[in-house]
Amino acid sequence: GHVRGLQSFSLPELPYDYGALEPVISGEIMQLHHQKHHQTYITNYNKALEQLHQALAKADSPSIVQLQSAIKFNGGGHINHSIFWKNLAPIKEGGGEPSKASLGWAIDTQFGSLETLIQRVNAEGAALQGSGWVWLALDKELKKLSVQTTANQDPLVTKGSALVPLFGIDVWEHAYYLQYKNVKADYLKNIWKVINWKYVSEVYEKENP
Amino acid sequence: STITAKLELKPPPYPLNALEPHMSQETLEYHWGKHHRGYVDNLNKQIIGTELDEMPLEDIIITTYNKGDILPPFNNAAQIWNHDFFWESMKPGGGGKPFGELLQLIERDFGSFEKFVEEFRSAASTQFGSGWAWLAYKANRLDVGNAENPRPSDEDKKLVVVKSPNAINPLVWDYSPLLTIDVWEHAYYLDFQIRRPDYISIFMEKLVSWEAVSSRLEIAKARATEREEEEKRKKEEKEVGNSDNQAVEMFVDSKSDDSETE
């Protein structure tokens, strides 16, 4: 859509039903997470961009700089959630089935095994203070996989311009609280049952030809 | 054998269902019974057998904040303190308006009670991610190595609203906290889901214990006065020391250092 000639962003559709990831993630969580949380990031992102547009037109530097934190937070929220939905797939549509393609081989070579990668991601996710994300990242220049974390809604690119997100796991409490409460470790343990390795492999092959 | 001062999980000063319907028993059961308990258990594990083991909680916080280069036990230690302080910031049948000197200072420093509420609400709702919003009494003395510490003027001593990410609290800036609201999602998600602004409104209108805030203000002011007198005394001692020889000066200085820590 357009706001006065300015490109604005809208909520992408989920590639599956809200209840399709049950019992790993409840339909209630998915609906709130998509319709409310992601939508709010988009609304506030568009608002901040509109304000930026006006500030730029007036060459209002203090406002331009002041808007950066809202753009990073809400724009990051939009980027991260858009990736997250695609990272997941219902079990009956192949969710959780490890990649046998070149990504599977790269994981085995660089981490030892998928099991080691899972343990690493779960440990980093559990140790993350407050709100944030844990990522499997590809460094496009070094052609190397790594596990990264970002705080709040910082997108992965804030950790390095060569880093491409292969998948990200949302470890904000809103991603699991209604179902898992304080037991973040169980959420992290279970989410692997719905990881869309097929999609993750496609991103890997595209970015690492 | 060494005796270790094991930190205990302090219960809120009311039953877990006492804040219903504004804050549910279920929220308290998880928030106090699981999250707060987790911070206590984890800190006890982290500090056992270390020099932190027998320190008061506030000293652990300042030590592990490490002037901003945070050490691992900080998050657990500060979260224990923050939650103790949060439970005591509320009471059944709370809310309404502050009174007495607290109200006077709020009106002096924010213009009106309504403007204070607006500022506090804005801090709590705009804290990106997890964290806390605070009303604090600021009576800063700058603690700069070898420099003269300027004594705060009266304008420096005022009420301020601040927000802090994750486990950080205003103790690390040497402010005296008076009131806090927890804006980690676990504080309100079971009762309000995404509606953080509604949670903040209910907290202000139905839960805040202004009695607790008032008595904290009294303590904070007394502490600021005590510190000022201590600064004055130290300065006088230093002046006396300067007029004497080196050895006496060193003796006076180390003696005053000792008395400070007791």
Coordinates of C-alpha atoms in Angstrom, one line a residue:
Chain A
G1 CA 0.0 0.0 0.0
H2 CA 0.9 3.6 -0.2
V3 CA 0.7 6.4 2.3
R4 CA 0.9 9.7 0.4
G5 CA 3.2 8.3 -2.1
L6 CA 5.3 6.5 0.5
Q7 CA 5.7 2.8 0.4
S8 CA 4.1 1.3 3.5
F9 CA 4.1 -2.3 4.8
S10 CA 1.3 -4.7 5.5
L11 CA 1.0 -7.9 7.4
P12 CA 2.1 -11.0 5.4
E13 CA -0.2 -13.9 5.4
L14 CA 0.8 -17.0 7.4
P15 CA 1.6 -19.9 5.1
Y16 CA -0.5 -22.2 7.3
D17 CA -3.5 -22.0 9.7
Y18 CA -3.1 -20.6 13.2
G19 CA -3.8 -24.1 14.7
A20 CA -1.5 -25.9 12.3
L21 CA 1.6 -26.0 14.5
E22 CA -0.2 -27.6 17.5
P23 CA 0.7 -29.1 19.9
V24 CA 4.1 -27.4 19.6
I25 CA 2.7 -23.9 19.4
S26 CA -1.0 -23.3 20.3
G27 CA -3.4 -21.6 17.8
E28 CA -4.0 -18.9 20.4
I29 CA -0.4 -18.0 20.6
M30 CA 0.0 -18.0 16.8
Q31 CA -3.1 -15.8 16.3
L32 CA -2.1 -13.2 18.9
H33 CA 1.5 -13.3 17.7
H34 CA 0.6 -12.8 14.1
Q35 CA -2.5 -10.6 14.2
K36 CA -1.6 -8.4 17.2
H37 CA 2.2 -8.4 17.8
H38 CA 3.4 -8.5 14.2
Q39 CA 0.6 -6.1 13.1
T40 CA 1.6 -3.6 15.9
Y41 CA 5.2 -3.6 14.7
I42 CA 4.0 -2.9 11.2
T43 CA 1.6 -0.1 12.3
N44 CA 4.3 1.6 14.3
Y45 CA 6.9 1.0 11.6
N46 CA 4.7 2.7 9.0
K47 CA 4.0 5.5 11.4
A48 CA 7.7 6.1 12.0
L49 CA 8.4 6.0 8.3
E50 CA 5.7 8.6 7.6
Q51 CA 7.3 10.8 10.3
L52 CA 10.7 10.2 8.8
H53 CA 9.4 11.2 5.4
Q54 CA 8.1 14.5 6.8
A55 CA 11.3 15.1 8.8
L56 CA 13.4 14.5 5.6
A57 CA 11.2 16.9 3.7
K58 CA 11.9 19.6 6.3
A59 CA 15.6 18.6 6.7
D60 CA 14.8 18.3 10.4
S61 CA 18.0 16.4 11.5
P62 CA 17.1 16.0 15.2
S63 CA 13.8 14.3 14.3
I64 CA 15.5 12.2 11.6
V65 CA 18.0 10.9 14.1
Q66 CA 15.5 10.6 16.9
L67 CA 13.3 8.3 14.8
Q68 CA 16.0 5.8 14.3
S69 CA 15.3 3.8 17.4
A70 CA 11.6 3.4 16.5
I71 CA 12.5 2.4 13.0
K72 CA 15.0 -0.1 14.2
F73 CA 12.6 -1.6 16.8
N74 CA 9.5 -1.8 14.7
G75 CA 11.1 -2.4 11.4
G76 CA 13.2 -5.1 13.0
G77 CA 10.0 -6.6 14.5
H78 CA 8.5 -6.7 11.0
I79 CA 11.7 -8.2 9.4
N80 CA 12.1 -10.8 12.1
H81 CA 8.6 -12.0 12.3
S82 CA 8.3 -12.2 8.5
I83 CA 11.3 -14.6 8.6
F84 CA 9.9 -16.5 11.6
W85 CA 6.6 -17.5 10.0
K86 CA 8.4 -19.0 7.0
N87 CA 10.9 -20.8 9.3
L88 CA 8.0 -22.9 10.7
A89 CA 5.9 -25.6 9.1
P90 CA 3.2 -28.0 10.3
I91 CA 4.5 -31.5 11.1
K92 CA 2.3 -33.1 8.5
E93 CA 3.8 -30.8 5.9
G94 CA 7.3 -31.8 6.7
G95 CA 8.0 -29.6 9.7
G96 CA 10.9 -30.9 11.8
E97 CA 12.3 -33.1 9.0
P98 CA 16.1 -32.4 8.8
S99 CA 17.6 -31.3 5.6
K100 CA 19.3 -33.9 3.5
A101 CA 20.5 -31.2 1.1
S102 CA 23.8 -29.3 1.2
L103 CA 22.7 -27.5 4.3
G104 CA 22.5 -30.8 6.2
W105 CA 26.1 -31.5 5.1
A106 CA 27.3 -28.0 6.1
I107 CA 25.7 -28.4 9.5
D108 CA 27.4 -31.7 10.1
T109 CA 30.8 -30.4 8.9
Q110 CA 30.7 -27.1 10.9
F111 CA 28.9 -28.2 14.1
G112 CA 29.6 -31.9 14.2
S113 CA 26.0 -32.8 14.0
L114 CA 22.5 -31.4 13.9
E115 CA 22.1 -32.4 17.5
T116 CA 25.1 -30.2 18.5
L117 CA 23.6 -27.3 16.6
I118 CA 20.3 -27.7 18.4
Q119 CA 22.0 -27.8 21.8
R120 CA 24.0 -24.7 20.9
V121 CA 20.9 -22.8 19.8
N122 CA 18.9 -23.9 22.8
A123 CA 21.7 -22.9 25.2
E124 CA 22.1 -19.5 23.6
G125 CA 18.3 -18.9 23.5
A126 CA 17.9 -20.0 27.2
A127 CA 20.7 -17.7 28.3
L128 CA 19.4 -14.6 26.4
Q129 CA 18.4 -12.0 29.0
G130 CA 15.1 -10.3 28.4
S131 CA 13.6 -10.3 24.9
G132 CA 15.4 -11.2 21.7
W133 CA 16.1 -13.7 19.0
V134 CA 18.5 -16.6 18.4
W135 CA 19.6 -17.2 14.8
L136 CA 21.4 -19.7 12.6
A137 CA 23.4 -17.3 10.5
L138 CA 25.3 -17.7 7.3
D139 CA 28.3 -15.4 6.8
K140 CA 28.2 -14.9 3.0
E141 CA 31.8 -13.8 2.7
L142 CA 33.4 -16.5 4.9
K143 CA 30.8 -19.1 3.8
K144 CA 30.5 -20.1 7.4
L145 CA 27.5 -20.9 9.7
S146 CA 27.2 -19.6 13.2
V147 CA 24.7 -19.2 16.0
Q148 CA 24.0 -15.6 16.9
T149 CA 21.6 -13.8 19.2
T150 CA 20.1 -10.3 18.9
A151 CA 18.5 -8.2 21.6
N152 CA 14.9 -7.0 21.4
Q153 CA 13.9 -6.7 17.7
D154 CA 17.4 -6.1 16.4
P155 CA 17.5 -7.9 13.0
L156 CA 20.5 -10.1 12.4
V157 CA 22.2 -7.6 10.0
T158 CA 23.0 -5.5 13.1
K159 CA 25.5 -8.2 14.0
G160 CA 27.4 -8.0 10.7
S161 CA 26.6 -6.9 7.2
A162 CA 27.6 -10.2 5.7
L163 CA 25.2 -12.2 7.9
V164 CA 22.2 -13.8 6.4
P165 CA 19.5 -15.3 8.6
L166 CA 18.8 -19.0 7.7
F167 CA 16.3 -19.2 10.6
G168 CA 15.5 -17.3 13.7
I169 CA 13.7 -18.4 16.8
D170 CA 11.7 -15.7 18.7
V171 CA 12.5 -15.9 22.4
W172 CA 10.3 -13.0 23.5
E173 CA 8.0 -14.2 26.2
H174 CA 5.0 -13.5 24.0
A175 CA 6.2 -16.2 21.6
Y176 CA 5.6 -19.0 24.2
Y177 CA 4.2 -17.6 27.5
L178 CA 0.5 -18.6 27.2
Q179 CA 1.6 -22.2 26.7
Y180 CA 5.0 -22.7 28.2
K181 CA 4.9 -20.0 30.9
N182 CA 8.3 -19.7 32.6
V183 CA 9.7 -22.9 31.0
K184 CA 11.4 -21.3 28.0
A185 CA 13.6 -24.4 27.7
D186 CA 10.6 -26.6 26.8
Y187 CA 9.6 -24.2 24.1
L188 CA 13.1 -24.3 22.6
K189 CA 13.2 -28.1 22.9
N190 CA 9.8 -28.5 21.1
I191 CA 10.1 -25.9 18.4
W192 CA 12.5 -28.1 16.4
K193 CA 9.5 -30.3 15.6
V194 CA 8.1 -27.6 13.4
I195 CA 11.2 -26.1 11.9
N196 CA 10.8 -25.8 8.1
W197 CA 14.2 -27.3 7.0
K198 CA 13.1 -27.3 3.4
Y199 CA 12.7 -23.5 3.4
V200 CA 15.9 -23.0 5.4
S201 CA 17.8 -25.2 2.9
E202 CA 16.4 -23.1 0.0
V203 CA 17.7 -19.9 1.6
Y204 CA 21.0 -21.5 2.2
E205 CA 21.4 -22.7 -1.3
K206 CA 20.3 -19.3 -2.7
E207 CA 22.8 -17.4 -0.6
N208 CA 25.6 -19.9 -0.8
P209 CA 25.6 -21.0 -4.4
Chain B
S1 CA 33.7 -25.1 57.2
T2 CA 32.4 -21.8 55.8
I3 CA 29.0 -20.5 56.5
T4 CA 27.2 -19.1 53.4
A5 CA 24.5 -16.5 53.5
K6 CA 22.0 -18.1 51.4
L7 CA 19.5 -15.7 49.8
E8 CA 15.9 -16.4 50.5
L9 CA 12.9 -15.9 48.3
K10 CA 10.8 -13.2 50.1
P11 CA 7.1 -13.5 49.7
P12 CA 4.9 -10.5 48.7
P13 CA 3.4 -8.7 51.7
Y14 CA -0.1 -10.0 50.8
P15 CA -1.6 -13.4 49.8
L16 CA -1.2 -14.3 46.1
N17 CA -4.9 -13.8 45.4
A18 CA -5.0 -10.4 47.1
L19 CA -4.6 -8.3 44.0
E20 CA -7.5 -10.0 42.2
P21 CA -9.1 -9.1 39.8
H22 CA -6.5 -6.6 38.8
M23 CA -3.5 -9.0 38.9
S24 CA -4.6 -12.6 38.9
Q25 CA -3.5 -15.2 41.4
E26 CA -2.2 -17.2 38.4
T27 CA 0.1 -14.3 37.4
L28 CA 1.4 -14.1 40.9
E29 CA 1.9 -17.9 41.1
Y30 CA 4.1 -17.8 38.1
H31 CA 5.7 -14.4 38.5
W32 CA 6.6 -14.8 42.1
G33 CA 6.5 -18.6 42.5
K34 CA 8.5 -19.4 39.3
H35 CA 10.3 -16.4 37.9
H36 CA 11.3 -14.6 41.1
R37 CA 12.2 -18.0 42.7
G38 CA 14.3 -18.8 39.6
Y39 CA 16.4 -15.7 40.0
V40 CA 17.0 -16.5 43.7
D41 CA 17.9 -20.2 43.0
N42 CA 20.2 -19.2 40.2
L43 CA 22.0 -16.5 42.1
N44 CA 22.6 -18.8 45.0
K45 CA 24.2 -21.3 42.6
Q46 CA 26.3 -18.6 40.9
I47 CA 27.8 -17.0 44.1
I48 CA 28.3 -20.0 46.3
G49 CA 31.9 -20.0 47.5
T50 CA 32.7 -16.6 45.9
E51 CA 33.5 -13.3 47.5
L52 CA 29.9 -12.2 46.7
D53 CA 28.5 -14.9 48.9
E54 CA 28.1 -13.0 52.1
M55 CA 27.5 -9.5 50.6
P56 CA 24.1 -7.8 51.1
L57 CA 22.1 -7.9 47.9
E58 CA 22.5 -4.2 47.0
D59 CA 26.3 -4.6 47.2
I60 CA 26.2 -7.7 44.9
I61 CA 24.2 -5.6 42.4
I62 CA 26.7 -2.7 42.4
T63 CA 29.7 -5.0 42.4
T64 CA 28.5 -7.1 39.5
Y65 CA 27.2 -4.1 37.5
N66 CA 30.9 -3.4 37.4
K67 CA 30.5 0.1 36.1
G68 CA 28.5 -1.1 33.2
D69 CA 30.7 -4.0 32.2
I70 CA 28.1 -6.4 33.6
L71 CA 29.3 -9.7 35.3
P72 CA 27.1 -12.8 35.1
P73 CA 25.4 -12.7 38.5
F74 CA 24.1 -9.2 37.9
N75 CA 20.9 -10.2 36.1
N76 CA 19.8 -12.6 38.8
A77 CA 20.8 -10.3 41.7
A78 CA 19.1 -7.2 40.2
Q79 CA 16.0 -9.1 39.3
I80 CA 15.6 -10.4 42.9
W81 CA 15.9 -6.8 44.1
N82 CA 13.5 -5.5 41.4
H83 CA 10.9 -8.1 42.2
D84 CA 11.0 -7.6 46.0
F85 CA 10.6 -3.9 45.3
F86 CA 7.8 -4.4 42.8
W87 CA 5.7 -6.6 45.2
E88 CA 6.1 -3.9 47.9
S89 CA 5.1 -1.2 45.4
M90 CA 1.6 -2.7 45.3
K91 CA -1.2 -3.4 47.8
P92 CA -4.7 -4.7 47.7
G93 CA -7.0 -1.6 47.4
G94 CA -4.1 0.5 46.1
G95 CA -4.1 3.3 43.5
G96 CA -5.7 6.7 44.0
K97 CA -3.5 9.7 44.7
P98 CA -0.4 10.2 46.6
F99 CA -0.5 12.6 49.6
G100 CA 1.6 14.8 51.8
E101 CA 5.2 15.7 50.9
L102 CA 5.3 13.1 48.1
L103 CA 2.4 14.8 46.4
Q104 CA 4.1 18.2 46.9
L105 CA 7.3 17.0 45.3
I106 CA 5.5 15.3 42.4
E107 CA 3.6 18.6 41.7
R108 CA 6.9 20.5 42.0
D109 CA 8.9 18.3 39.7
F110 CA 6.3 17.2 37.2
G111 CA 3.8 20.1 37.2
S112 CA 0.9 18.0 38.5
F113 CA 0.0 14.4 39.5
E114 CA -1.6 13.9 36.1
K115 CA 1.5 14.9 34.3
F116 CA 3.6 12.6 36.4
V117 CA 1.2 9.7 35.6
E118 CA 1.5 10.6 31.9
E119 CA 5.3 10.5 32.1
F120 CA 5.4 7.3 34.1
R121 CA 2.9 5.7 31.7
S122 CA 5.0 6.8 28.7
A123 CA 8.2 5.4 30.2
A124 CA 6.5 2.1 30.9
S125 CA 4.9 1.7 27.5
T126 CA 7.9 2.8 25.4
Q127 CA 10.5 0.6 27.1
F128 CA 11.5 -1.5 24.0
G129 CA 11.5 -5.2 25.0
S130 CA 11.8 -6.3 28.6
G131 CA 12.5 -3.9 31.5
W132 CA 11.2 -1.6 34.2
A133 CA 9.9 1.9 34.6
W134 CA 10.7 3.8 37.8
L135 CA 9.9 6.8 39.9
A136 CA 13.2 7.7 41.7
Y137 CA 14.6 10.3 44.0
K138 CA 17.8 11.7 42.5
A139 CA 20.3 13.3 44.8
N140 CA 23.4 12.5 42.9
R141 CA 26.9 13.0 44.0
L142 CA 29.3 12.4 41.2
D143 CA 31.7 9.6 42.2
V144 CA 34.7 10.5 40.1
G145 CA 38.0 9.1 41.1
N146 CA 40.4 11.8 42.4
A147 CA 38.1 14.7 41.6
E148 CA 36.4 16.9 44.1
N149 CA 32.9 15.6 44.5
P150 CA 30.6 18.6 44.2
R151 CA 27.8 18.5 46.7
P152 CA 24.4 18.4 45.1
S153 CA 22.6 21.7 45.0
D154 CA 18.9 21.7 45.8
E155 CA 18.0 21.7 42.1
D156 CA 19.9 18.4 41.7
K157 CA 17.6 16.8 44.3
K158 CA 14.4 15.9 42.6
L159 CA 12.0 13.2 41.5
V160 CA 12.7 11.6 38.1
V161 CA 10.9 9.1 35.9
V162 CA 13.3 6.7 34.2
K163 CA 13.1 3.4 32.4
S164 CA 15.6 0.6 32.3
P165 CA 16.2 -2.5 30.1
N166 CA 16.1 -6.1 31.4
A167 CA 17.4 -6.3 34.9
I168 CA 19.0 -2.8 35.2
N169 CA 17.7 -0.6 38.1
P170 CA 18.4 2.9 39.2
L171 CA 20.6 1.8 42.1
V172 CA 23.4 1.5 39.5
W173 CA 23.0 5.2 38.8
D174 CA 23.0 6.0 42.5
Y175 CA 19.4 7.0 42.5
S176 CA 16.9 6.0 45.2
P177 CA 14.0 4.1 43.6
L178 CA 10.6 5.0 45.0
L179 CA 8.2 3.0 42.7
T180 CA 8.5 0.5 39.9
I181 CA 6.4 -1.3 37.4
D182 CA 7.6 -4.5 35.8
V183 CA 7.1 -4.4 32.0
W184 CA 8.6 -7.8 31.1
E185 CA 5.9 -9.6 29.3
H186 CA 5.7 -12.3 32.0
A187 CA 4.4 -9.6 34.3
Y188 CA 1.2 -9.0 32.4
Y189 CA 0.8 -11.5 29.6
L190 CA -1.5 -14.0 31.3
D191 CA -3.9 -11.1 32.3
F192 CA -3.5 -8.7 29.5
Q193 CA -1.6 -10.4 26.6
I194 CA -0.3 -7.7 24.3
R195 CA -2.3 -4.9 26.0
R196 CA 0.6 -3.4 28.0
P197 CA -1.1 0.1 28.2
D198 CA -4.1 -1.5 30.0
Y199 CA -1.8 -3.2 32.5
I200 CA -0.1 0.1 33.2
S201 CA -3.4 1.9 33.7
I202 CA -4.7 -0.8 36.1
F203 CA -1.4 -0.7 38.0
M204 CA -1.6 3.1 38.5
E205 CA -5.4 3.2 39.3
K206 CA -5.8 0.1 41.4
L207 CA -2.5 -1.3 42.7
V208 CA 0.1 1.3 43.6
S209 CA 0.8 1.6 47.3
W210 CA 1.4 5.3 47.8
E211 CA 2.2 4.6 51.5
A212 CA 5.1 2.5 50.4
V213 CA 6.3 5.2 48.0
S214 CA 6.0 7.8 50.7
S215 CA 8.0 5.9 53.2
R216 CA 10.7 5.2 50.6
L217 CA 10.9 8.9 49.9
E218 CA 11.5 9.6 53.6
I219 CA 14.3 7.0 53.7
A220 CA 15.8 8.4 50.4
K221 CA 15.9 11.9 51.8
A222 CA 17.4 10.9 55.1
R223 CA 20.0 8.9 53.2
A224 CA 20.8 12.0 51.0
T225 CA 21.2 14.2 54.0
E226 CA 23.4 11.6 55.8
R227 CA 25.6 11.5 52.7
E228 CA 25.9 15.2 52.5
E229 CA 27.0 15.4 56.1
E230 CA 29.5 12.6 55.5
E231 CA 30.9 14.4 52.5
K232 CA 31.2 17.6 54.6
R233 CA 33.0 15.8 57.4
K234 CA 35.4 14.1 55.0
K235 CA 36.2 17.4 53.4
E236 CA 36.9 19.0 56.8
E237 CA 39.0 16.0 57.8
K238 CA 40.9 16.3 54.6
E239 CA 41.6 20.0 55.2
V240 CA 42.8 19.2 58.7
G241 CA 45.0 16.5 57.3
N242 CA 46.5 18.8 54.7
S243 CA 47.8 21.1 57.3
D244 CA 49.5 18.2 59.1
N245 CA 52.2 16.0 57.9
Q246 CA 51.9 13.1 55.4
A247 CA 51.7 10.3 57.9
V248 CA 48.8 11.8 59.8
E249 CA 46.9 12.5 56.6
M250 CA 47.2 8.8 55.6
F251 CA 46.0 7.7 59.0
V252 CA 43.0 10.0 58.9
D253 CA 42.0 8.9 55.4
S254 CA 42.2 5.2 56.1
K255 CA 40.2 5.6 59.3
S256 CA 37.5 7.5 57.5
D257 CA 37.4 4.8 54.8
D258 CA 36.8 2.2 57.4
S259 CA 34.0 4.0 59.1
E260 CA 32.3 4.5 55.8
T261 CA 31.9 0.8 55.1
E262 CA 30.4 -0.1 58.5

